[in-house]
Coordinates of C-alpha atoms in Angstrom, one line a residue:
M1 CA 0.0 0.0 0.0
L2 CA 1.4 3.4 -0.9
D3 CA 2.0 5.8 2.0
H4 CA -0.2 8.8 1.6
T5 CA 1.4 11.0 4.3
G6 CA 3.7 12.9 2.0
I7 CA 0.9 13.5 -0.4
V8 CA -1.5 14.9 2.2
N9 CA 1.1 17.1 3.8
T10 CA 1.6 19.0 0.5
F11 CA -1.8 20.5 0.9
R12 CA -2.3 23.5 3.2
M13 CA -6.0 23.5 4.0
D14 CA -8.0 26.0 6.1
N15 CA -10.2 23.6 7.9
A16 CA -10.7 19.9 8.8
S17 CA -13.4 19.2 6.2
K18 CA -11.2 20.3 3.3
I19 CA -8.3 18.1 4.6
A20 CA -10.7 15.2 4.8
R21 CA -11.8 15.6 1.3
C22 CA -8.3 15.9 0.0
L23 CA -7.2 12.8 1.9
H24 CA -10.1 10.8 0.5
Y25 CA -9.2 11.9 -3.1
Q26 CA -5.5 11.2 -2.7
R27 CA -6.2 7.7 -1.3
R28 CA -8.3 6.9 -4.3
Q29 CA -5.6 8.1 -6.6
A30 CA -2.9 6.2 -4.8
I31 CA -4.9 2.9 -4.8
M32 CA -5.5 3.3 -8.6
Q33 CA -1.8 3.9 -9.2
A34 CA -0.8 0.9 -7.0
D35 CA -3.2 -1.4 -8.8
A36 CA -2.0 -0.3 -12.2
Y37 CA 1.7 -0.9 -11.3
S38 CA 1.0 -4.2 -9.7
Q39 CA -0.5 -5.4 -12.9
G40 CA 2.4 -4.1 -15.0
G41 CA 0.4 -1.4 -16.6
E42 CA 0.8 2.3 -17.0
M43 CA -0.2 4.8 -14.3
V44 CA -3.9 5.5 -14.5
T45 CA -5.4 9.0 -14.0
A46 CA -9.0 9.3 -13.1
K47 CA -11.0 11.7 -15.3
K48 CA -14.1 13.5 -14.2
V49 CA -17.2 12.5 -16.2
V50 CA -19.3 15.4 -17.2
S51 CA -23.0 14.7 -17.7
G52 CA -26.4 16.4 -17.4
R53 CA -26.6 20.2 -17.3
A54 CA -22.8 20.4 -16.8
K55 CA -22.3 19.4 -20.4
G56 CA -24.1 22.6 -21.6
G57 CA -22.0 24.7 -19.2
V58 CA -18.7 23.2 -20.4
A59 CA -19.8 23.7 -24.1
R60 CA -20.7 27.3 -23.4
A61 CA -17.5 28.0 -21.6
K62 CA -15.4 26.8 -24.6
H63 CA -17.0 29.6 -26.7
L64 CA -16.5 32.4 -24.2
S65 CA -13.4 34.7 -24.1
A66 CA -11.2 34.9 -21.0
K67 CA -12.7 38.3 -20.2
E68 CA -16.3 37.0 -20.5
R69 CA -15.4 34.1 -18.1
R70 CA -13.9 36.5 -15.6
E71 CA -17.0 38.7 -15.7
I72 CA -19.3 35.7 -15.1
A73 CA -17.1 34.6 -12.2
K74 CA -17.2 38.1 -10.7
R75 CA -21.0 38.2 -10.9
A76 CA -21.2 34.7 -9.3
A77 CA -18.9 35.8 -6.5
A78 CA -20.9 39.0 -5.9
S79 CA -24.1 37.0 -5.7
R80 CA -22.6 34.5 -3.3
W81 CA -20.7 36.8 -1.0
G82 CA -22.4 40.2 -1.5
S83 CA -24.5 39.9 1.7
D84 CA -21.6 40.8 4.1
D85 CA -20.7 44.3 5.2
L86 CA -17.1 44.5 3.8
P87 CA -16.2 47.9 2.4
R88 CA -16.4 48.1 -1.4
A89 CA -13.8 49.6 -3.7
V90 CA -15.1 52.4 -5.8
C91 CA -12.0 52.7 -8.0
S92 CA -9.3 50.2 -9.1
S93 CA -6.2 50.1 -11.2
E94 CA -7.5 47.2 -13.3
D95 CA -6.9 49.0 -16.6
T96 CA -3.9 51.1 -15.5
P97 CA -1.8 49.2 -12.9
L98 CA 0.3 51.2 -10.5
Q99 CA 4.0 51.2 -11.6
I100 CA 6.7 51.9 -9.1
A101 CA 10.2 51.5 -10.3
D102 CA 10.3 48.0 -11.9
R103 CA 7.2 46.7 -9.9
T104 CA 3.5 46.6 -10.9
L105 CA 0.9 46.8 -8.1
D106 CA -2.9 46.4 -8.0
C107 CA -4.4 49.2 -6.0
Y108 CA -7.9 50.3 -5.0
V109 CA -9.7 53.2 -3.4
L110 CA -12.5 52.1 -1.0
E111 CA -15.8 54.0 -0.4
D112 CA -14.4 55.6 2.7
E113 CA -11.4 57.0 0.7
T114 CA -9.0 54.4 2.1
R115 CA -6.2 53.7 -0.4
V116 CA -5.3 50.0 -0.5
L117 CA -2.6 47.9 -2.2
S118 CA -3.5 44.3 -2.9
Q119 CA -1.8 41.9 -0.5
A120 CA -0.2 39.9 -3.3
G121 CA 1.0 43.0 -5.0
F122 CA 2.4 44.4 -1.8
L123 CA 4.5 41.3 -1.2
R124 CA 5.7 41.1 -4.8
A125 CA 6.8 44.7 -4.7
L126 CA 9.2 43.8 -1.9
G127 CA 10.4 40.7 -3.8
R128 CA 8.5 38.4 -1.4
N129 CA 6.4 35.4 -2.5
K130 CA 2.7 36.5 -2.6
R131 CA 1.9 33.4 -0.5
A132 CA 4.6 34.1 2.1
A133 CA 3.9 32.1 5.3
T134 CA 2.6 34.1 8.3
R135 CA 4.2 32.9 11.6
S136 CA 2.4 35.6 13.7
L137 CA -1.0 37.0 13.7
E138 CA 0.3 40.3 15.1
V139 CA 3.0 40.9 12.5
P140 CA 2.4 40.5 8.7
P141 CA 4.8 38.3 6.7
M142 CA 6.9 41.1 5.2
L143 CA 7.8 42.4 8.7
Q144 CA 8.6 39.1 10.4
G145 CA 12.1 38.4 11.6
A146 CA 14.3 39.2 14.6
G147 CA 16.4 41.7 12.6
L148 CA 13.4 43.9 11.9
R149 CA 11.8 43.8 15.4
P150 CA 13.8 46.8 16.9
F151 CA 12.5 49.1 14.1
L152 CA 8.8 48.2 14.4
T153 CA 6.8 50.9 16.1
P154 CA 3.3 50.5 17.4
E155 CA 2.1 52.8 14.6
I156 CA 3.5 50.6 11.9
L157 CA 2.1 47.5 13.5
Q158 CA -1.3 49.2 13.7
K159 CA -1.2 50.1 10.0
A160 CA 0.0 46.6 9.1
H161 CA -3.3 44.8 9.7
P162 CA -4.7 43.4 6.5
I163 CA -7.9 45.0 5.1
A164 CA -10.6 42.8 3.7
F165 CA -12.8 44.5 1.1
R166 CA -14.8 43.9 -2.1
T167 CA -13.4 44.8 -5.5
P168 CA -15.7 46.9 -7.8
G169 CA -16.7 43.6 -9.4
G170 CA -17.8 42.1 -6.0
L171 CA -14.9 39.8 -5.4
R172 CA -13.5 39.4 -1.9
A173 CA -9.9 40.7 -1.6
S174 CA -7.3 41.6 1.0
G175 CA -4.8 44.3 1.0
Y176 CA -2.7 46.8 3.1
L177 CA -2.9 50.5 3.5
A178 CA -1.0 52.2 0.7
E179 CA 0.8 54.4 3.2
L180 CA 2.4 51.3 4.7
L181 CA 4.6 50.6 1.7
P182 CA 7.2 53.4 2.2
E183 CA 7.2 52.7 5.9
V184 CA 8.0 49.0 5.4
C185 CA 10.8 50.0 3.0
E186 CA 12.2 52.3 5.7
V187 CA 12.2 49.5 8.3
Y188 CA 14.3 47.3 5.9
L189 CA 16.7 50.1 5.2
K190 CA 17.2 50.9 8.9
A191 CA 17.8 47.2 9.6
R192 CA 20.3 47.0 6.8
D193 CA 22.2 50.0 8.1
A194 CA 22.2 48.4 11.5
K195 CA 23.4 45.1 10.0
T196 CA 20.6 43.1 11.7
L197 CA 19.1 41.6 8.5
A198 CA 19.0 37.9 8.0
P199 CA 20.8 36.8 4.7
N200 CA 17.5 36.0 3.0
Q201 CA 16.2 39.5 3.8
R202 CA 19.0 41.4 2.0
D203 CA 17.4 41.1 -1.4
V204 CA 14.2 42.6 0.1
A205 CA 16.3 45.6 1.4
R206 CA 17.7 46.1 -2.0
Q207 CA 14.2 46.1 -3.5
A208 CA 13.0 48.5 -0.7
E209 CA 15.7 50.9 -1.8
I210 CA 14.6 50.8 -5.4
L211 CA 11.0 51.4 -4.3
M212 CA 12.0 54.4 -2.1
R213 CA 13.7 56.0 -5.1
G214 CA 10.6 55.5 -7.1
L215 CA 8.5 57.2 -4.4
A216 CA 11.0 60.0 -3.9
T217 CA 9.1 62.6 -6.0
V218 CA 5.5 61.5 -5.9
G219 CA 3.6 60.4 -2.8
I220 CA 2.0 57.0 -2.8
I221 CA -1.5 58.5 -2.3
A222 CA -1.2 60.6 -5.5
L223 CA 0.0 57.5 -7.4
V224 CA -2.9 55.4 -6.3
D225 CA -5.4 58.2 -7.1
E226 CA -3.9 58.6 -10.6
A227 CA -3.8 54.9 -11.3
T228 CA -7.4 54.3 -10.3
H229 CA -8.7 57.6 -11.8
Y230 CA -10.0 58.4 -8.3
Q231 CA -9.1 62.1 -8.6
E232 CA -11.7 62.4 -11.3
L233 CA -14.4 60.7 -9.2
R234 CA -13.3 62.8 -6.1
A235 CA -13.7 66.0 -8.1
K236 CA -17.2 65.0 -9.3
D237 CA -18.2 63.9 -5.8
A238 CA -16.9 67.2 -4.3
L239 CA -18.9 69.2 -6.8
A240 CA -22.0 67.1 -6.3
R241 CA -21.8 67.8 -2.5
I242 CA -21.4 71.5 -3.1
L243 CA -24.4 71.6 -5.4
E244 CA -26.4 69.6 -2.9
L245 CA -25.7 72.1 -0.2
F246 CA -26.4 75.2 -2.4
V247 CA -29.3 74.1 -4.7
A248 CA -32.6 73.2 -3.2
K249 CA -34.8 70.4 -4.6
E250 CA -38.0 72.5 -4.2
I251 CA -38.7 76.1 -5.2
Q252 CA -38.5 78.5 -2.3
A253 CA -41.0 81.2 -1.6
W254 CA -40.2 84.6 -3.3
I255 CA -38.9 87.3 -1.1
R256 CA -37.2 90.6 -2.0
T257 CA -33.5 89.6 -2.3
F258 CA -31.6 92.1 -4.5
P259 CA -31.5 95.5 -2.8
G260 CA -32.3 98.7 -4.7
D261 CA -28.7 99.9 -4.3
Y262 CA -27.6 96.9 -6.4
Y263 CA -29.4 98.1 -9.5
R264 CA -28.8 101.8 -8.9
E265 CA -25.1 101.2 -8.8
I266 CA -25.1 99.1 -12.0
F267 CA -26.9 102.0 -13.7
R268 CA -24.4 104.5 -12.4
L269 CA -21.3 102.5 -13.2
R270 CA -22.5 101.8 -16.7
G271 CA -23.3 105.5 -17.3
L272 CA -27.1 105.0 -17.6
E273 CA -29.9 107.1 -16.1
Y274 CA -31.7 105.3 -13.3
P275 CA -35.5 105.1 -14.0
R276 CA -37.5 106.7 -11.2
D277 CA -41.0 105.7 -12.4
S278 CA -40.4 102.2 -13.7
V279 CA -38.9 98.9 -12.5
R280 CA -37.9 97.9 -16.1
R281 CA -34.2 97.2 -16.6
P282 CA -32.3 96.3 -19.8
R283 CA -32.5 92.6 -20.4
Y284 CA -28.7 92.2 -20.5
F285 CA -28.6 93.1 -16.8
G286 CA -29.5 89.4 -16.2
H287 CA -26.3 88.4 -17.9
L288 CA -24.4 90.9 -15.8
T289 CA -26.0 89.5 -12.6
N290 CA -25.1 85.9 -13.6
D291 CA -21.5 87.0 -13.9
I292 CA -21.3 89.3 -10.9
I293 CA -23.3 87.0 -8.5
Y294 CA -23.9 83.4 -9.5
K295 CA -20.6 82.5 -11.2
R296 CA -18.8 83.7 -8.1
L297 CA -21.1 82.1 -5.5
A298 CA -19.8 78.5 -5.6
P299 CA -18.4 76.1 -8.3
G300 CA -21.1 75.0 -10.8
V301 CA -24.0 76.7 -9.0
L302 CA -25.1 78.8 -12.0
D303 CA -25.1 75.8 -14.4
E304 CA -27.1 73.7 -11.9
L305 CA -29.6 76.5 -11.2
K306 CA -30.2 76.9 -14.9
R307 CA -30.6 73.2 -15.3
V308 CA -33.3 72.8 -12.6
T309 CA -35.2 76.0 -13.5
L310 CA -38.6 75.5 -15.0
R311 CA -39.4 77.4 -18.2
D312 CA -42.6 78.4 -20.0
D313 CA -43.4 77.7 -23.7
D314 CA -41.3 80.7 -24.8
G315 CA -38.3 79.4 -22.9
R316 CA -38.4 82.1 -20.2
P317 CA -37.8 81.0 -16.6
K318 CA -40.9 80.6 -14.4
H319 CA -39.1 81.7 -11.2
K320 CA -36.0 83.5 -10.1
L321 CA -32.7 81.6 -9.8
F322 CA -32.4 82.5 -6.1
Q323 CA -35.6 80.7 -5.4
R324 CA -33.8 77.4 -5.9
L325 CA -31.1 78.1 -3.4
T326 CA -31.1 76.2 -0.1
S327 CA -32.4 78.2 2.9
N328 CA -29.7 77.0 5.2
L329 CA -26.6 77.7 3.1
G330 CA -27.2 78.8 -0.5
Y331 CA -29.5 81.8 0.2
P332 CA -27.5 83.1 3.2
K333 CA -24.3 83.0 1.1
L334 CA -26.1 84.9 -1.7
R335 CA -27.1 87.7 0.7
E336 CA -23.6 87.8 2.1
H337 CA -22.1 88.0 -1.4
L338 CA -24.6 90.7 -2.4
G339 CA -23.6 92.9 0.5
S340 CA -19.9 92.7 -0.4
V341 CA -20.6 93.3 -4.1
V342 CA -22.7 96.5 -3.4
T343 CA -19.9 97.8 -1.2
L344 CA -17.4 97.3 -4.0
M345 CA -19.8 99.0 -6.4
K346 CA -20.0 102.1 -4.2
L347 CA -16.2 102.2 -3.9
S348 CA -15.8 102.1 -7.7
C349 CA -15.7 105.1 -10.0
G350 CA -16.6 103.2 -13.2
W351 CA -17.5 99.8 -14.6
M352 CA -13.9 98.8 -15.4
D353 CA -12.7 99.9 -11.9
F354 CA -15.5 97.8 -10.4
Q355 CA -14.5 94.8 -12.5
V356 CA -10.9 95.0 -11.3
K357 CA -12.0 95.1 -7.7
L358 CA -14.6 92.3 -8.2
N359 CA -12.1 90.0 -9.9
R360 CA -9.6 90.6 -7.1
I361 CA -12.0 90.0 -4.2
H362 CA -14.5 87.6 -5.7
P363 CA -12.9 85.8 -8.7
R364 CA -15.0 83.5 -10.8
Y365 CA -14.6 79.8 -9.8
G366 CA -12.3 77.9 -12.1
E367 CA -10.4 81.0 -13.4
T368 CA -6.9 82.2 -12.6
L369 CA -6.7 85.6 -11.1
P370 CA -5.4 88.0 -13.8
F371 CA -2.4 90.3 -13.1
D372 CA -2.4 93.8 -14.4
F373 CA 1.1 94.7 -15.8
E374 CA -0.1 98.0 -17.4
G375 CA 2.4 100.8 -16.9
E376 CA 5.0 98.4 -15.5
E377 CA 8.3 97.9 -17.2
D378 CA 10.3 94.7 -16.8
D379 CA 13.8 95.6 -15.7
G380 CA 14.9 91.9 -15.6
R381 CA 15.0 91.8 -11.8
G382 CA 11.5 90.2 -11.3
L383 CA 8.4 91.7 -9.7

């Protein structure tokens, strides 16, 4: 009878049931091989017989591309494991892997803005096997060893706990904080300088030095954000939060908002006579107000107010823009801005003078503040 101990010990199983199943399978294989050799024949390998509905699945799989099979597996995993409360990644580097020096890493940004490097990628970046054995639950595999112990601070050990999460496709994954990578590299370099590294850790220290050079000019957070395109999502989310705070979902009641001084000063600054017996104003005053007030109130507010404003059959707005500002933030900010603008108007002697003051104190969002070099000569010594 063939001894199965060596065969079974090659398997590293997580629980007793898996070990039992492997033991049963290996015993069957060993018995079949022993019978074959005892009869002078060739080694026999059992083949799994596919029947019933499985035949259709196998046939279908043969006609699917590798990408299609991965997507099906992701959906199946999401269906099976999607009921837990693990944080989900909102961005990943699946299409543009993170490149640091000569290493490629998979990285993710979770829904709470935590930046994560995959566990396998983290270990590979340091030149370690992605399935490196863990001898301690308190210390991750890349920080184990007597030579590293003097340089492990409580802060590093706290950061070094693995993070379980869901990829955007729903797969369960594990990783480490992105900020941990340069700190681990620093531990290895300190241990190397102190000559406390074990011989098998010296290659890791050399790789740590290469990674530190790659990180010298760009922070790891910026690299992860770029690789995952999270900076684009973050900008969109930030703008969405601003608009949510400023623009109301319902039309607010009309109340007198723009003071009489606002329009009197516009007439004066533009050299027009202020009408005493009428409230009619030139139609282009609306365009002036959009520029003076709404474009400088908050990013994207004017475009959002125009988008949500109801219009009649002739295309004219049915209500004033300020009636869609939130009462707790948008409207108070408008009144505050109006007070400052009217003060600038009263301090200006003409329209161009007012524009210079306005652009300096309340620049439009998304524009660079212009510099006035008129009358200045460049003497070559700088400003």
